[in-house]
Tab-separated table of C-alpha atoms in Angstrom:
chain	number	residue	atom	x	y	z
A	1	UNK	CA	41.417	22.054	-31.447
A	2	UNK	CA	41.714	20.412	-28.058
A	3	UNK	CA	43.408	17.031	-27.878
A	4	UNK	CA	44.712	14.567	-25.314
A	5	UNK	CA	47.488	12.033	-25.836
A	6	UNK	CA	48.006	9.130	-23.471
A	7	UNK	CA	50.792	6.641	-23.231
A	8	UNK	CA	50.006	3.535	-25.168
A	9	UNK	CA	49.032	0.405	-23.357
A	10	UNK	CA	48.510	-2.141	-22.296
A	11	UNK	CA	50.453	-1.783	-19.077
A	12	UNK	CA	51.067	-4.877	-16.978
A	13	UNK	CA	52.468	-4.608	-13.469
A	14	UNK	CA	52.932	-6.778	-10.439
A	15	UNK	CA	51.088	-5.955	-7.256
A	16	UNK	CA	52.769	-3.199	-5.210
A	17	UNK	CA	54.653	-1.845	-8.218
A	18	UNK	CA	54.822	1.872	-9.006
A	19	UNK	CA	52.488	3.123	-11.714
A	20	UNK	CA	52.873	6.024	-14.114
A	21	UNK	CA	50.535	6.665	-17.033
A	22	UNK	CA	51.602	9.641	-19.100
A	23	UNK	CA	49.140	12.191	-20.414
A	24	UNK	CA	49.825	15.347	-22.381
A	25	UNK	CA	47.352	17.779	-23.818
A	26	UNK	CA	46.857	20.544	-26.328
A	27	UNK	CA	44.307	23.210	-25.580
A	28	UNK	CA	43.670	26.908	-25.831
A	29	UNK	CA	43.990	28.656	-22.516
A	30	UNK	CA	43.875	26.735	-19.268
A	31	UNK	CA	41.633	23.693	-19.362
A	32	UNK	CA	40.472	21.560	-16.487
A	33	UNK	CA	42.066	18.116	-16.466
A	34	UNK	CA	40.624	14.795	-15.411
A	35	UNK	CA	41.432	11.142	-14.981
A	36	UNK	CA	38.568	8.677	-15.349
A	37	UNK	CA	38.649	4.951	-14.653
A	38	UNK	CA	36.553	2.322	-16.400
A	39	UNK	CA	36.239	-1.122	-14.875
A	40	UNK	CA	35.286	-4.020	-17.173
A	41	UNK	CA	31.749	-3.727	-18.486
A	42	UNK	CA	31.070	-0.470	-16.671
A	43	UNK	CA	30.834	3.226	-17.423
A	44	UNK	CA	33.373	5.834	-16.434
A	45	UNK	CA	34.059	7.004	-12.922
A	46	UNK	CA	35.849	10.220	-12.118
A	47	UNK	CA	39.114	9.342	-10.387
A	48	UNK	CA	40.591	12.788	-9.838
A	49	UNK	CA	40.772	16.242	-11.345
A	50	UNK	CA	42.698	19.497	-11.331
A	51	UNK	CA	41.389	22.831	-12.483
A	52	UNK	CA	44.450	25.078	-12.540
A	53	UNK	CA	48.190	24.959	-12.954
A	54	UNK	CA	50.155	23.233	-10.167
A	55	UNK	CA	46.997	21.759	-8.674
A	56	UNK	CA	47.384	18.163	-7.553
A	57	UNK	CA	44.397	15.867	-7.801
A	58	UNK	CA	44.384	12.772	-5.620
A	59	UNK	CA	42.069	9.900	-4.805
A	60	UNK	CA	42.444	6.266	-3.692
A	61	UNK	CA	46.239	6.565	-3.674
A	62	UNK	CA	46.355	7.965	-7.220
A	63	UNK	CA	47.818	11.398	-7.880
A	64	UNK	CA	48.273	13.704	-10.854
A	65	UNK	CA	49.711	17.209	-11.006
A	66	UNK	CA	48.638	19.834	-13.536
A	67	UNK	CA	51.886	20.945	-15.208
A	68	UNK	CA	51.290	23.942	-17.445
A	69	UNK	CA	54.901	24.238	-18.560
A	70	UNK	CA	54.943	20.697	-19.939
A	71	UNK	CA	51.187	20.530	-20.702
A	72	UNK	CA	51.040	17.256	-18.818
A	73	UNK	CA	48.860	15.514	-16.242
A	74	UNK	CA	50.576	12.194	-15.558
A	75	UNK	CA	48.806	9.674	-13.337
A	76	UNK	CA	50.833	7.995	-10.586
A	77	UNK	CA	50.317	5.503	-7.805
A	78	UNK	CA	52.987	4.282	-5.470
A	79	UNK	CA	51.737	0.736	-4.962
A	80	UNK	CA	49.129	-0.754	-7.261
A	81	UNK	CA	46.681	-3.475	-6.322
A	82	UNK	CA	44.982	-6.158	-8.386
A	83	UNK	CA	41.739	-4.223	-7.960
A	84	UNK	CA	43.280	-1.278	-9.855
A	85	UNK	CA	43.109	-3.280	-13.067
A	86	UNK	CA	40.988	-1.155	-15.404
A	87	UNK	CA	41.166	1.262	-18.307
A	88	UNK	CA	42.267	4.785	-17.443
A	89	UNK	CA	41.261	7.804	-19.498
A	90	UNK	CA	42.827	11.231	-19.370
A	91	UNK	CA	40.468	14.040	-20.376
A	92	UNK	CA	40.268	17.786	-20.570
A	93	UNK	CA	37.514	20.351	-20.525
A	94	UNK	CA	38.362	23.557	-22.291
A	95	UNK	CA	37.505	26.932	-20.803
A	96	UNK	CA	35.260	27.783	-23.722
A	97	UNK	CA	33.756	24.358	-24.396
A	98	UNK	CA	31.113	24.379	-21.688
A	99	UNK	CA	31.027	20.939	-20.145
A	100	UNK	CA	32.266	19.109	-23.262
A	101	UNK	CA	35.081	16.659	-22.542
A	102	UNK	CA	37.892	15.573	-24.841
A	103	UNK	CA	39.248	12.114	-24.022
A	104	UNK	CA	42.544	10.412	-24.611
A	105	UNK	CA	42.735	6.951	-26.102
A	106	UNK	CA	42.686	5.145	-22.774
A	107	UNK	CA	45.340	2.951	-21.192
A	108	UNK	CA	44.602	-0.612	-20.133
A	109	UNK	CA	46.233	-1.496	-16.806
A	110	UNK	CA	46.513	-5.080	-15.613
A	111	UNK	CA	47.922	-5.788	-12.163
A	112	UNK	CA	48.972	-9.359	-11.447
A	113	UNK	CA	49.145	-10.831	-7.941
B	1	UNK	CA	24.769	11.749	-4.939
B	2	UNK	CA	25.049	12.481	-8.672
B	3	UNK	CA	24.027	9.031	-9.867
B	4	UNK	CA	23.212	8.334	-13.498
B	5	UNK	CA	21.493	5.138	-14.556
B	6	UNK	CA	21.018	3.543	-17.934
B	7	UNK	CA	18.483	1.015	-19.034
B	8	UNK	CA	18.848	-1.574	-20.288
B	9	UNK	CA	22.387	-2.537	-19.326
B	10	UNK	CA	22.560	-4.845	-22.303
B	11	UNK	CA	20.303	-5.631	-25.237
B	12	UNK	CA	20.393	-8.029	-28.156
B	13	UNK	CA	18.208	-7.288	-31.141
B	14	UNK	CA	17.651	-8.404	-34.706
B	15	UNK	CA	18.898	-6.410	-37.637
B	16	UNK	CA	16.311	-3.886	-38.814
B	17	UNK	CA	14.655	-3.347	-35.458
B	18	UNK	CA	14.845	-0.239	-33.283
B	19	UNK	CA	16.236	-0.101	-29.798
B	20	UNK	CA	15.662	2.564	-27.158
B	21	UNK	CA	18.184	3.276	-24.414
B	22	UNK	CA	17.250	5.387	-21.409
B	23	UNK	CA	19.545	7.617	-19.403
B	24	UNK	CA	18.324	8.972	-16.085
B	25	UNK	CA	19.825	11.302	-13.525
B	26	UNK	CA	18.546	9.846	-10.283
B	27	UNK	CA	19.246	12.515	-7.695
B	28	UNK	CA	19.890	15.690	-9.619
B	29	UNK	CA	18.507	17.679	-12.516
B	30	UNK	CA	20.462	17.620	-15.729
B	31	UNK	CA	19.969	20.352	-18.291
B	32	UNK	CA	22.451	18.664	-20.589
B	33	UNK	CA	23.087	15.026	-21.343
B	34	UNK	CA	25.737	13.567	-23.580
B	35	UNK	CA	25.716	10.344	-25.561
B	36	UNK	CA	28.945	8.507	-26.304
B	37	UNK	CA	29.813	5.426	-28.252
B	38	UNK	CA	32.722	3.220	-27.343
B	39	UNK	CA	34.184	0.527	-29.558
B	40	UNK	CA	36.169	-2.327	-27.996
B	41	UNK	CA	39.476	-1.163	-26.550
B	42	UNK	CA	38.921	2.346	-27.826
B	43	UNK	CA	38.128	5.719	-26.363
B	44	UNK	CA	34.742	7.361	-26.066
B	45	UNK	CA	33.377	9.072	-29.127
B	46	UNK	CA	30.902	11.859	-28.460
B	47	UNK	CA	27.826	11.299	-30.593
B	48	UNK	CA	25.556	14.124	-29.526
B	49	UNK	CA	24.709	16.648	-26.873
B	50	UNK	CA	21.118	16.985	-25.788
B	51	UNK	CA	19.605	19.881	-23.913
B	52	UNK	CA	16.302	19.551	-22.133
B	53	UNK	CA	13.448	20.775	-24.282
B	54	UNK	CA	15.452	21.384	-27.444
B	55	UNK	CA	16.903	19.445	-30.341
B	56	UNK	CA	20.096	17.532	-29.854
B	57	UNK	CA	23.347	18.694	-31.396
B	58	UNK	CA	25.047	15.904	-33.291
B	59	UNK	CA	28.743	15.509	-33.903
B	60	UNK	CA	30.039	15.444	-37.422
B	61	UNK	CA	29.503	12.068	-39.047
B	62	UNK	CA	26.714	10.950	-36.715
B	63	UNK	CA	23.412	10.357	-38.496
B	64	UNK	CA	20.674	12.149	-36.609
B	65	UNK	CA	17.944	10.142	-38.324
B	66	UNK	CA	19.552	6.915	-37.228
B	67	UNK	CA	20.338	7.908	-33.675
B	68	UNK	CA	17.274	9.706	-32.368
B	69	UNK	CA	17.770	11.583	-29.131
B	70	UNK	CA	15.010	12.922	-26.945
B	71	UNK	CA	15.548	14.901	-23.765
B	72	UNK	CA	12.015	15.455	-22.579
B	73	UNK	CA	12.688	16.186	-18.929
B	74	UNK	CA	15.477	17.311	-16.638
B	75	UNK	CA	16.086	13.735	-15.537
B	76	UNK	CA	15.607	11.651	-18.662
B	77	UNK	CA	17.176	11.409	-22.095
B	78	UNK	CA	16.638	8.588	-24.562
B	79	UNK	CA	18.691	7.346	-27.482
B	80	UNK	CA	16.870	5.309	-30.103
B	81	UNK	CA	18.927	3.362	-32.596
B	82	UNK	CA	16.618	3.004	-35.578
B	83	UNK	CA	16.825	0.168	-38.077
B	84	UNK	CA	19.807	-1.256	-36.255
B	85	UNK	CA	22.502	-3.131	-38.146
B	86	UNK	CA	25.403	-5.246	-36.876
B	87	UNK	CA	27.793	-2.313	-37.309
B	88	UNK	CA	25.759	-0.435	-34.695
B	89	UNK	CA	26.804	-2.992	-32.099
B	90	UNK	CA	28.730	-1.083	-29.490
B	91	UNK	CA	28.841	0.134	-25.918
B	92	UNK	CA	26.740	3.273	-25.506
B	93	UNK	CA	27.423	5.528	-22.532
B	94	UNK	CA	25.502	8.574	-21.427
B	95	UNK	CA	26.546	11.332	-19.090
B	96	UNK	CA	24.647	14.120	-17.430
B	97	UNK	CA	25.639	17.609	-16.424
B	98	UNK	CA	24.146	18.997	-13.250
B	99	UNK	CA	21.960	22.063	-13.663
B	100	UNK	CA	22.945	23.485	-10.306
B	101	UNK	CA	24.977	22.755	-7.250
B	102	UNK	CA	28.624	22.709	-6.357
B	103	UNK	CA	29.539	20.334	-9.158
B	104	UNK	CA	27.948	22.342	-11.927
B	105	UNK	CA	29.553	21.643	-15.295
B	106	UNK	CA	30.780	18.259	-14.107
B	107	UNK	CA	29.710	15.263	-16.181
B	108	UNK	CA	28.449	12.177	-14.371
B	109	UNK	CA	28.513	8.972	-16.356
B	110	UNK	CA	26.053	6.146	-16.595
B	111	UNK	CA	27.163	2.506	-16.441
B	112	UNK	CA	26.707	2.001	-20.181
B	113	UNK	CA	24.503	-0.145	-22.409
B	114	UNK	CA	25.930	-3.000	-24.456
B	115	UNK	CA	24.045	-3.277	-27.762
B	116	UNK	CA	24.477	-6.353	-29.929
B	117	UNK	CA	22.708	-6.452	-33.276
B	118	UNK	CA	22.409	-9.877	-34.844
């Protein structure tokens, strides 16, 4: 079945540091890939997505590229801010699963001033 | 656009009572709504998928008689936790899938409901 594996957290960075959160997936065919962000005490917000190989999703300085050859969708940001502190979830939606999402375990990011 | 609300945002109840959580799509029609449960520092676990006007489909291991789901309209789904016990304490999140529009098939998430059972 479909699965998503994220790099284990927590991740702690200083402000303006470079961020990478690794995400790899297993799925039949070519799924759509997503990154969601969850701020403390809140629900999930879609951060970015990519629907086909080599697509790059980007939003708020975050980027992730759909790599079919490595089945990866790593999240990156060149310079993190304190306000980026949150939990980040990688997710996929299979081609045959309708709108059902499969989530990774989540990675807690803390950015210190 | 594509806003999903949940009510209440948090609730504390006594063991043995029932609690109802509402999930509303405010500016779009949702043929499908999803209910998730999230334990502290863990990922989201899909509990059930509800389609407007039909019975919900529950994931394996989720008791349908304990977690009653009703999706009576295209903008409202409810989750009722019956005879709640402390182990039901959790963060419950709903999401809604748009019935039409450019973001069809996309899930939009509510802000979550924190349930604490004493």
